[in-house]
Coordinates of C-alpha atoms and ligand atoms in Angstrom, one line a residue:
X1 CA -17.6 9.4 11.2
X2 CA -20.1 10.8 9.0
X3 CA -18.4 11.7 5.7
X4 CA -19.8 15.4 5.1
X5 CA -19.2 17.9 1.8
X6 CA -16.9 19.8 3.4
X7 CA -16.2 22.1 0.3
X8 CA -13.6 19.5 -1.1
X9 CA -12.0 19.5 2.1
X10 CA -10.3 22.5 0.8
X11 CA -11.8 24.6 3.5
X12 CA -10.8 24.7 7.1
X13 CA -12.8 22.6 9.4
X14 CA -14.7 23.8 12.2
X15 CA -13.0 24.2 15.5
X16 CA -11.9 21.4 17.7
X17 CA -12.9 19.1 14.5
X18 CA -10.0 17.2 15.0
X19 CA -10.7 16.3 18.0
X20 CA -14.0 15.3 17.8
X21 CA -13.4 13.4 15.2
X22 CA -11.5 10.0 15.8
X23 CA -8.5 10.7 13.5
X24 CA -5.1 10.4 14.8
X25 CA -4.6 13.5 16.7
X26 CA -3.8 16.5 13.9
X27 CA -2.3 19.4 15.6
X28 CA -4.4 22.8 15.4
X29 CA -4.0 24.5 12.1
X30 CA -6.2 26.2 9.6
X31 CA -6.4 23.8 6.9
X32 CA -6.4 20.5 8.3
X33 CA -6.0 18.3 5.3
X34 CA -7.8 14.3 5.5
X35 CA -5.5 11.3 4.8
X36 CA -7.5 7.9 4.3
X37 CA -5.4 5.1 5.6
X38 CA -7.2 1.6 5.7
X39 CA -4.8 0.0 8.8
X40 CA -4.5 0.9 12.5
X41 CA -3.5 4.2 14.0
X42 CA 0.4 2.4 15.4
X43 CA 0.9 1.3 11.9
X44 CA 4.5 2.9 10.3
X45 CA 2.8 4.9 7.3
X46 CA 0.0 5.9 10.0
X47 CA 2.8 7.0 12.0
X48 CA 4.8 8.8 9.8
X49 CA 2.3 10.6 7.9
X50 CA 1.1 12.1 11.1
X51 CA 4.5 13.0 12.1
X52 CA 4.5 14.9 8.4
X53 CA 1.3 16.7 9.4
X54 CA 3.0 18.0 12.8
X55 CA 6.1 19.2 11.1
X56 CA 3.6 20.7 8.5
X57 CA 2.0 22.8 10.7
X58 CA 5.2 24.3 12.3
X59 CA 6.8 25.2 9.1
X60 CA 3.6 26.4 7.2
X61 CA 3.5 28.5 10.7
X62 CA 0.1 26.9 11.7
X63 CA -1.6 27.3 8.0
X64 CA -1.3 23.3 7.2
X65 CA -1.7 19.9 9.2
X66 CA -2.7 16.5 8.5
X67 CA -5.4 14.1 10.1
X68 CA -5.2 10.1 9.6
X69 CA -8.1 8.6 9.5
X70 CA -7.3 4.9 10.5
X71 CA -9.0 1.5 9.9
X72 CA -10.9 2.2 6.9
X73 CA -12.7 4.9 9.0
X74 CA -13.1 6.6 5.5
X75 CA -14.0 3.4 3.4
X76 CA -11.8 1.1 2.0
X77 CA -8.8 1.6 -0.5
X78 CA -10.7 1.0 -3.3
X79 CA -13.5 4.1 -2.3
X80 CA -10.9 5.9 -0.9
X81 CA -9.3 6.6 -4.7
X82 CA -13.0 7.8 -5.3
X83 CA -13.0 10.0 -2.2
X84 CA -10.0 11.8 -3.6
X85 CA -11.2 12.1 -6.8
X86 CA -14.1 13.6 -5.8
X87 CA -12.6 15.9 -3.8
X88 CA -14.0 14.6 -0.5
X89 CA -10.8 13.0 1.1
X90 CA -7.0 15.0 0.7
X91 CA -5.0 12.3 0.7
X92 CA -5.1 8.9 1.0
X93 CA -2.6 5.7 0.9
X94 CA -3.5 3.1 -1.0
X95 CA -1.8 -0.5 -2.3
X96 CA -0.2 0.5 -6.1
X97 CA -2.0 -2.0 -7.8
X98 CA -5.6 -0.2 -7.5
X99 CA -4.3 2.4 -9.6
X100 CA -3.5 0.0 -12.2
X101 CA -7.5 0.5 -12.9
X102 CA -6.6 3.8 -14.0
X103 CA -3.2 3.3 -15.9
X104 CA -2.2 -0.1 -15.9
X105 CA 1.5 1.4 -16.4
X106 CA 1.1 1.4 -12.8
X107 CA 1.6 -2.6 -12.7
X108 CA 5.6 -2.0 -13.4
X109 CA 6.1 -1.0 -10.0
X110 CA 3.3 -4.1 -8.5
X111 CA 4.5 -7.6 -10.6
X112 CA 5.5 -10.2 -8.5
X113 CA 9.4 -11.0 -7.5
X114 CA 10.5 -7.5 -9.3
X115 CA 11.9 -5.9 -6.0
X116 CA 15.3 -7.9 -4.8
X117 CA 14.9 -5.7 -1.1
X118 CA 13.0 -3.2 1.1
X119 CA 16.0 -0.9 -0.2
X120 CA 15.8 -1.5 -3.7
X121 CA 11.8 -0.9 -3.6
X122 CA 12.5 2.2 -1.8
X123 CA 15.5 3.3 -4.3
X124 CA 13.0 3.2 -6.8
X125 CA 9.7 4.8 -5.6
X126 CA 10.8 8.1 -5.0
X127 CA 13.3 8.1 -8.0
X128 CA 11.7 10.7 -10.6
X129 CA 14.3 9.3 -12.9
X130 CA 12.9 6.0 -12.7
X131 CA 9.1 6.6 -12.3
X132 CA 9.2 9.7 -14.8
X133 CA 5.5 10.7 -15.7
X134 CA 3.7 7.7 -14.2
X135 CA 3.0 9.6 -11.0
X136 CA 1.4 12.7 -12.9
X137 CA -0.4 10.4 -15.5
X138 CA -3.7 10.1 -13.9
X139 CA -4.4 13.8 -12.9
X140 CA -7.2 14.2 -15.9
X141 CA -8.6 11.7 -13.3
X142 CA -7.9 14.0 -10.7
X143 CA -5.8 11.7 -8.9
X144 CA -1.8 13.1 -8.4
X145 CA 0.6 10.3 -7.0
X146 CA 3.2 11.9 -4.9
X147 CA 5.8 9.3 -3.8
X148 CA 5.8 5.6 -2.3
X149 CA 6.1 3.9 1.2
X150 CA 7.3 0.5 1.5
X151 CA 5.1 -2.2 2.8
X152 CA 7.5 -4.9 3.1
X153 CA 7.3 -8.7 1.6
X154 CA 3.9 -10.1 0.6
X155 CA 3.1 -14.3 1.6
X156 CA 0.4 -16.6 1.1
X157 CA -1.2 -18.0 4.4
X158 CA -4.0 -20.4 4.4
X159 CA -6.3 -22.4 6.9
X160 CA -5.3 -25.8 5.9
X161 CA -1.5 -26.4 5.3
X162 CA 2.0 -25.2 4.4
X163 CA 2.6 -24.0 1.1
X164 CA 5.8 -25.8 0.0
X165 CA 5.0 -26.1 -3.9
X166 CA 2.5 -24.4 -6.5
X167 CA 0.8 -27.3 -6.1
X168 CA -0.2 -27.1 -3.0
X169 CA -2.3 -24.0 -3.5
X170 CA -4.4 -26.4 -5.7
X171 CA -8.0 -25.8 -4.9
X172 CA -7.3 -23.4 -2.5
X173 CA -9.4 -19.5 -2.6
X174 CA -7.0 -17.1 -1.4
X175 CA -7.8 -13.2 -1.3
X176 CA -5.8 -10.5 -3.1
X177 CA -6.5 -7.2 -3.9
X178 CA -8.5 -5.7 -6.5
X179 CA -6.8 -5.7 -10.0
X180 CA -6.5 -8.1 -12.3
X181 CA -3.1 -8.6 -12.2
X182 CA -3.0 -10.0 -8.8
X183 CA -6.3 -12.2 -9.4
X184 CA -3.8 -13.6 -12.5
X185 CA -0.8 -14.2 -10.7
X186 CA -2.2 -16.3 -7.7
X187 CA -4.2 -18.3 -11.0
X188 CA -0.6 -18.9 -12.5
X189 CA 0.9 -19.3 -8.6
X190 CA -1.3 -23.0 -8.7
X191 CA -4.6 -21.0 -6.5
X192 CA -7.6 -19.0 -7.3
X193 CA -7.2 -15.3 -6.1
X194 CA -10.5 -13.8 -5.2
X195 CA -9.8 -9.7 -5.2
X196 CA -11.4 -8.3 -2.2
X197 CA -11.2 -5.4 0.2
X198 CA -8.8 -5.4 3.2
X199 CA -11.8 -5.2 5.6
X200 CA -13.8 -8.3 5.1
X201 CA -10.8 -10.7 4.9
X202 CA -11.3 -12.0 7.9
X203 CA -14.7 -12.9 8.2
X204 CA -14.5 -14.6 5.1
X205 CA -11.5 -17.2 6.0
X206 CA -13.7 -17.5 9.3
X207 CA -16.9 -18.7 7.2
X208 CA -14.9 -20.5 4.7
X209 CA -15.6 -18.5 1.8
X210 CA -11.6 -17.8 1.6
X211 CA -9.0 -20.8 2.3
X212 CA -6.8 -17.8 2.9
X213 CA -5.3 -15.0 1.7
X214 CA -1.6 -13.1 0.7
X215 CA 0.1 -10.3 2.9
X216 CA 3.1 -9.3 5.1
X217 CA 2.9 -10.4 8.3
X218 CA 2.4 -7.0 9.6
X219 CA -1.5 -7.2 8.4
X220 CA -1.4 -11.2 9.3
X221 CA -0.6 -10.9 12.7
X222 CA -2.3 -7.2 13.4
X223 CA -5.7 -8.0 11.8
X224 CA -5.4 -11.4 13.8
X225 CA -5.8 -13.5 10.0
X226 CA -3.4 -15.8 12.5
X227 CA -6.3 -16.7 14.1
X228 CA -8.2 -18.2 10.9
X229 CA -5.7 -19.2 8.8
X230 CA -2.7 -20.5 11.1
X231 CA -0.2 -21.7 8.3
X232 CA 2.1 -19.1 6.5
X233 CA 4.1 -19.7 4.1
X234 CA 7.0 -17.3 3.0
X235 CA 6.4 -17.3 -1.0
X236 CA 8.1 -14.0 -0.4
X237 CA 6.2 -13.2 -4.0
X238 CA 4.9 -9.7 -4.1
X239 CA 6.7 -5.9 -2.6
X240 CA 3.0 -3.9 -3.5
X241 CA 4.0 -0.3 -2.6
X242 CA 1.7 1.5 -1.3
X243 CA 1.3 5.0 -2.8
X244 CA 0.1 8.4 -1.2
X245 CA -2.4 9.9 -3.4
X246 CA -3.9 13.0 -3.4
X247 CA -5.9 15.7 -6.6
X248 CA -3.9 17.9 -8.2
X249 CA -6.5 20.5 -6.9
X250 CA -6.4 19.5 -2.8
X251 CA -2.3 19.8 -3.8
X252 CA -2.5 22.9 -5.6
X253 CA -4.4 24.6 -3.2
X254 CA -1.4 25.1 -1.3
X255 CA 1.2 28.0 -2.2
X256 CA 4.5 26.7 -4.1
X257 CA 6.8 27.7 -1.0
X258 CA 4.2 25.3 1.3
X259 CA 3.7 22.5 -1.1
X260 CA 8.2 22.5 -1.4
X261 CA 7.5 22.2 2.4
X262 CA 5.4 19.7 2.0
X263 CA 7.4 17.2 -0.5
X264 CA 10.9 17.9 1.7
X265 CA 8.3 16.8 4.8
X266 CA 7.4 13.8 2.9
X267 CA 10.5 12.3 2.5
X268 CA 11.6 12.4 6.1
X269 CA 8.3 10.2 6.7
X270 CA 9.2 7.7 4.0
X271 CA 12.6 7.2 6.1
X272 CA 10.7 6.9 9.0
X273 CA 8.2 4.8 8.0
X274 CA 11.0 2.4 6.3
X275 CA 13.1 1.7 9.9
X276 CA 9.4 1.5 11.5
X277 CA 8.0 -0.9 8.5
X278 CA 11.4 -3.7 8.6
X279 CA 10.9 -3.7 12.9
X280 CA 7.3 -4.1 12.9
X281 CA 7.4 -7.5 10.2
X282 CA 10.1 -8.8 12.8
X283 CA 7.7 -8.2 15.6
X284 CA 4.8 -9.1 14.1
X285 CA 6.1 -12.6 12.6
X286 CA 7.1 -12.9 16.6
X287 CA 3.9 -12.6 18.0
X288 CA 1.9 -14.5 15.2
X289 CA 4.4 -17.3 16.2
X290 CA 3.9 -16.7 19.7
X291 CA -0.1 -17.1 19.1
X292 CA 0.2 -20.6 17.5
X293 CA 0.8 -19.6 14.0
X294 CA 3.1 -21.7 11.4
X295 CA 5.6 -20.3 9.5
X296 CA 7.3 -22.3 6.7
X297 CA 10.2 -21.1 3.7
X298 CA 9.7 -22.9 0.7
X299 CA 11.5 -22.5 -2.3
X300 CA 10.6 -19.7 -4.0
X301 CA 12.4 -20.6 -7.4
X302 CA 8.8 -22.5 -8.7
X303 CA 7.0 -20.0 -7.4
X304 CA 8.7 -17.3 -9.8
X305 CA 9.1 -19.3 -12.9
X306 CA 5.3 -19.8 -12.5
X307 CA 4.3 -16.1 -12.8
X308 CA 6.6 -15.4 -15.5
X309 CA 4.1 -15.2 -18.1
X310 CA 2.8 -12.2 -16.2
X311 CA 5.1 -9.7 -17.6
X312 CA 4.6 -10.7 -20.8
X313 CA 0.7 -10.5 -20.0
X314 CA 1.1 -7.2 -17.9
X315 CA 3.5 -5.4 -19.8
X316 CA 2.2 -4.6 -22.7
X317 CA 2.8 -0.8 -23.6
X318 CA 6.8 0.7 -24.3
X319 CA 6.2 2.9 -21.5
X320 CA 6.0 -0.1 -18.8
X321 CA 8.4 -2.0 -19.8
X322 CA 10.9 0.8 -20.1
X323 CA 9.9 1.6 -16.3
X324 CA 9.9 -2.2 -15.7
X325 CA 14.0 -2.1 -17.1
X326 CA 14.2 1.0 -15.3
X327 CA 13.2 -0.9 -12.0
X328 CA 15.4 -4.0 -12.7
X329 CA 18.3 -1.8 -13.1
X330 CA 18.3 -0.1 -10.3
X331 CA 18.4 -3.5 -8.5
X332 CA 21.7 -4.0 -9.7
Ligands
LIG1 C1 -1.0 -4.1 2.8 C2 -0.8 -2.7 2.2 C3 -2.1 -2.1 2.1 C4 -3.1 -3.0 1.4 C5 -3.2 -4.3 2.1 C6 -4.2 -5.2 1.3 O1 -1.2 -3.9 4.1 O2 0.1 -2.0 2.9 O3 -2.0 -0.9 1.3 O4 -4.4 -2.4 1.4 O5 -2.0 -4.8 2.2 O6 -3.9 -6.3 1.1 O7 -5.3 -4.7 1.0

């Protein structure tokens, strides 16, 4: 898809755009906003934000729909931030830690081993108690953050061997994702973490440039990593939300009444994206297992004294390590 100016995407697109294309199907309306998703079409958030844009368009009576636009069809995560910036791209769903570029508050909500569950993450990303101004702190850099989807339990996999110790990632280049903090903790985990986007993973544990890399087993068995680096190790060290942005402008273009419609919309698709995210891991561990992949549970207990230093690194202003109590809290 050739990414045109499409007057901020603020305008509504010419007929039939939808269908031509290659998004997920939006239903007809007048405004048919652009959400940037970097994973397939069947994945939960994928799923659930298009069932927001159907809901959308019945209760805005046809003014308001949403289109995904799957599999980094828009660019990666990383250009995808831009995108909305700029004006080009509505919305977009991207991994928390990117915007950690912007504020690193952000890394609160993205250290390693601070979530105890899928249901504490989720108590506290669409908590405006708990995440006070963070979500409205970027929007002089036109980026608005307007709640959080769970993407389940981050894991380090690798083309070699089981992970049972820190050790064992010694001299071993596994991929995260871009921000610093995640290239520091894998460092402090016993590896080398070599940020990356989502899209050339693969290729580059093929080639060798990557021993491996860190994810859920969603993305490990879905973008076939199985295939390249067979052994999986449940480290079980990061819960990386990942966050729908959009610019406070694309927001603000709708009325008040449609934008309530829009956030009450929203939070029915982070409950359906939460049953749909905990099946999929289940299924997805199944059939990496079934295609010849290794799973092994170390103990974690090494793994989290060893990036404990990080929140002494990361959290470095009042304001995130009030929201890093804040977080804690709510787990007990
Ligand atoms: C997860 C997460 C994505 C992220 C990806 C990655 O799948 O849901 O938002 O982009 O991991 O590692 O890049």
């Amino acid at each position: 898809v050739a990414l045109t100016a499409c007057g901020g995407g603020f305008e509504a697109p010419a007929e039939g755009s939808a269908e031509t294309t290659g998004g997920a199907g939006a239903p007809e309306a007048e405004t048919v906003f652009k959400v940037a998703f970097n994973q397939n079409a069947d994945q939960p958030e994928a799923v659930a934000m298009t069932h927001l844009g159907e809901r959308l368009a019945e209760r805005t009576d046809g003014r308001y729909s949403l289109e995904v636009f799957p599999n980094e069809t828009l660019g990666a995560q990383k250009d995808t931030v831009e995108l909305v910036q700029a004006g080009t791209v509505d919305f977009a769903l991207v991994a928390g830690s990117l915007l950690e570029n912007f504020n690193p508050d952000f890394v609160a909500l993205n250290l390693p081993y601070v979530y105890d569950s899928q249901e504490h993450q989720e108590a506290v990303l669409n908590d405006p108690e708990i995440t006070g101004d963070l979500y409205t702190s970027i929007e002089d850099q036109n980026i608005r953050v307007l709640g959080g989807f769970s993407a389940g339990t981050r894991s380090v996999y690798n083309s070699s061997h089981p992970i049972e110790t820190p050790e064992d990632l010694a001299g071993l280049k596994i991929r995260v994702m871009e921000s610093d903090t995640n290239t520091r903790m894998l460092e402090l985990m016993g590896g080398t973490g070599t940020p990356m986007g989502q899209g050339e993973v693969y290729t580059a544990i093929q080639s060798g440039v990557l021993d491996g890399a860190e994810n859920n087993e969603s993305i490990y068995a879905n973008l076939k990593h199985d295939e390249v680096a067979p052994y999986y190790s449940y480290t079980k060290h990061l819960m990386i939300p990942d966050l729908l942005i959009t610019s406070p402008e694309a927001f603000d273009s709708m009325s008040e009444e449609d934008r309530a419609v829009f956030l009450e919309e929203l939070q029915v698709a982070f409950e359906e994206s939460s049953e749909l995210t905990a099946k999929v891991m289940t299924e997805s561990q199944a059939a990496a297992e079934e295609a010849g992949a290794e799973f092994n549970e170390p103990d974690v207990a090494p793994f989290r004294d060893a990036v404990k230093p990080l929140l002494d690194e990361k959290l470095t202003t009042d304001t995130a390590k009030d929201l890093h109590d804040s977080v804690r809290a709510a787990a007990e």
